[in-house]
Amino acid sequence: MSLLDDVARRDSWRCWVCDEPVDADMSVNDPRGPSVDSRTADKKAKVAERLAHRACNTRKGAVKVVIAWPDRLRVVEPAPLITVAERLERKGGRELVARCPSRKDAQEAADWLVDRFSRLVPGLPVTASVNAGGGQYLVALATRRR
């Protein structure tokens, strides 16, 4: 149980898959209960274990997880966030991640991405920018090489 407690404290009791709170008092056998995901599908991961709800961990199995973009964000062709995280972590640089119909929509997406990446890849300093182009707004994430 100490591994679970250590991982959960480090991850602030948030599921790395769905980004929702994990109840410390919930049974580990309950679908919303805590579990440790060893991320076996990603051998290159710098963080070997992450906190996940039992159901989120079971649902993803040993395949790469897909981090969903919230339905409230208005984005076109959103990038797969795990792939973006891996590239930024490995190479640094800048990557376009979405197109939005308005500057407001793009800024909401940019703010969400910076917040989400702070938990998805702890320690990776990610910034977001919004740039106008072609009647739409592009959201880009950037980081320097570690």
Coordinates of C-alpha atoms in Angstrom, one line a residue:
M1 CA 0.0 0.0 0.0
S2 CA 2.9 2.3 0.5
L3 CA 3.6 2.4 -3.3
L4 CA 0.0 3.5 -3.9
D5 CA 0.2 6.2 -1.2
D6 CA 3.5 7.5 -2.5
V7 CA 2.4 7.6 -6.1
A8 CA -1.0 9.2 -5.1
R9 CA 0.6 11.9 -3.1
R10 CA 3.1 12.7 -5.9
D11 CA 0.2 12.9 -8.4
S12 CA -2.0 15.0 -6.0
W13 CA -4.7 12.2 -5.9
R14 CA -5.6 12.9 -9.6
C15 CA -6.1 10.2 -12.2
W16 CA -3.5 10.7 -15.0
V17 CA -5.8 9.3 -17.6
C18 CA -9.1 11.2 -17.0
D19 CA -7.6 14.0 -14.9
E20 CA -10.4 13.6 -12.3
P21 CA -9.8 13.4 -8.5
V22 CA -9.3 10.0 -7.0
D23 CA -10.9 9.3 -3.6
A24 CA -8.3 8.1 -1.1
D25 CA -11.1 6.5 1.0
M26 CA -12.6 4.5 -1.9
S27 CA -11.9 0.8 -2.0
V28 CA -9.2 -0.3 -4.5
N29 CA -11.7 -2.8 -5.9
D30 CA -14.2 0.0 -6.7
P31 CA -14.1 1.3 -10.4
R32 CA -13.5 4.8 -9.0
G33 CA -11.0 3.6 -6.5
P34 CA -7.2 4.2 -6.7
S35 CA -4.8 2.0 -8.6
V36 CA -1.2 2.3 -9.7
D37 CA -0.7 2.3 -13.5
S38 CA 2.7 1.0 -14.4
R39 CA 2.5 2.3 -18.0
T40 CA 3.8 -1.0 -19.4
A41 CA 2.9 0.2 -22.9
D42 CA 5.4 3.1 -22.7
K43 CA 8.8 1.7 -21.9
K44 CA 10.4 5.1 -22.4
A45 CA 8.3 6.9 -19.8
K46 CA 10.3 8.9 -17.3
V47 CA 7.6 8.4 -14.7
A48 CA 7.2 4.6 -14.3
E49 CA 4.1 4.6 -12.2
R50 CA 1.1 7.0 -12.2
L51 CA -2.1 7.1 -10.2
A52 CA -5.3 6.1 -12.1
H53 CA -8.8 5.1 -11.2
R54 CA -9.2 1.4 -11.2
A55 CA -11.7 1.6 -14.2
C56 CA -9.4 4.0 -16.2
N57 CA -6.4 1.7 -15.6
T58 CA -8.5 -1.4 -16.6
R59 CA -10.1 0.2 -19.6
K60 CA -6.7 1.2 -21.1
G61 CA -5.1 -2.1 -20.4
A62 CA -1.5 -2.4 -21.7
V63 CA -2.0 -0.1 -24.7
K64 CA -1.2 3.6 -25.1
V65 CA -3.9 5.7 -23.5
V66 CA -5.8 8.4 -25.3
I67 CA -6.2 11.6 -23.4
A68 CA -9.6 13.1 -24.3
W69 CA -10.0 16.8 -25.0
P70 CA -12.9 18.2 -23.0
D71 CA -16.2 18.5 -25.0
R72 CA -16.5 22.1 -23.8
L73 CA -13.5 23.2 -25.9
R74 CA -14.2 24.1 -29.5
V75 CA -11.2 22.7 -31.4
V76 CA -10.8 21.3 -34.9
E77 CA -8.4 18.4 -35.5
P78 CA -7.0 18.2 -31.9
A79 CA -3.7 16.5 -31.7
P80 CA -3.2 13.2 -29.7
L81 CA -1.9 14.6 -26.4
I82 CA 0.2 11.5 -25.4
T83 CA 2.1 11.7 -28.7
V84 CA 2.6 15.5 -28.3
A85 CA 3.8 15.0 -24.7
E86 CA 6.3 12.3 -25.8
R87 CA 7.7 14.4 -28.6
L88 CA 8.0 17.6 -26.5
E89 CA 9.6 15.6 -23.7
R90 CA 12.1 13.9 -26.0
K91 CA 13.0 16.8 -28.4
G92 CA 11.6 20.0 -27.0
G93 CA 10.6 22.7 -29.4
R94 CA 7.1 23.8 -30.6
E95 CA 4.2 21.8 -31.9
L96 CA 0.8 22.9 -33.3
V97 CA -1.9 21.0 -31.4
A98 CA -5.3 22.4 -32.5
R99 CA -7.2 24.9 -34.7
C100 CA -10.0 27.0 -33.2
P101 CA -12.7 29.1 -34.8
S102 CA -12.2 32.1 -32.5
R103 CA -9.4 33.7 -30.4
K104 CA -11.5 33.1 -27.3
D105 CA -11.8 29.4 -28.1
A106 CA -8.1 29.1 -28.8
Q107 CA -7.2 30.8 -25.5
E108 CA -9.5 28.5 -23.5
A109 CA -7.8 25.5 -25.2
A110 CA -4.3 26.9 -24.6
D111 CA -5.1 27.5 -20.9
W112 CA -6.5 24.0 -20.5
L113 CA -3.5 22.5 -22.2
V114 CA -0.9 24.2 -20.0
D115 CA -2.9 23.1 -16.9
R116 CA -3.3 19.5 -18.2
F117 CA 0.3 19.1 -19.2
S118 CA 1.4 20.2 -15.7
R119 CA -0.1 16.9 -14.5
L120 CA 0.4 14.8 -17.6
V121 CA 4.1 15.4 -17.7
P122 CA 5.2 16.8 -14.3
G123 CA 8.4 18.8 -14.5
L124 CA 8.1 19.6 -18.3
P125 CA 7.8 23.4 -18.6
V126 CA 5.1 23.8 -21.3
T127 CA 3.8 27.1 -22.6
A128 CA 1.0 27.7 -25.1
S129 CA 0.6 30.3 -27.7
V130 CA -2.3 31.4 -29.9
N131 CA -1.6 32.6 -33.5
A132 CA -4.1 33.9 -36.1
G133 CA -3.9 32.5 -39.6
G134 CA -6.2 31.8 -42.5
G135 CA -9.3 32.9 -40.7
Q136 CA -8.7 30.6 -37.7
Y137 CA -6.5 30.5 -34.6
L138 CA -3.8 28.0 -34.1
V139 CA -2.8 26.7 -30.7
A140 CA 0.8 25.7 -30.2
L141 CA 2.7 24.2 -27.3
A142 CA 6.3 24.8 -26.7
T143 CA 9.1 23.7 -24.3
R144 CA 12.8 23.8 -24.3
R145 CA 14.8 20.6 -24.5
R146 CA 15.6 19.0 -21.0

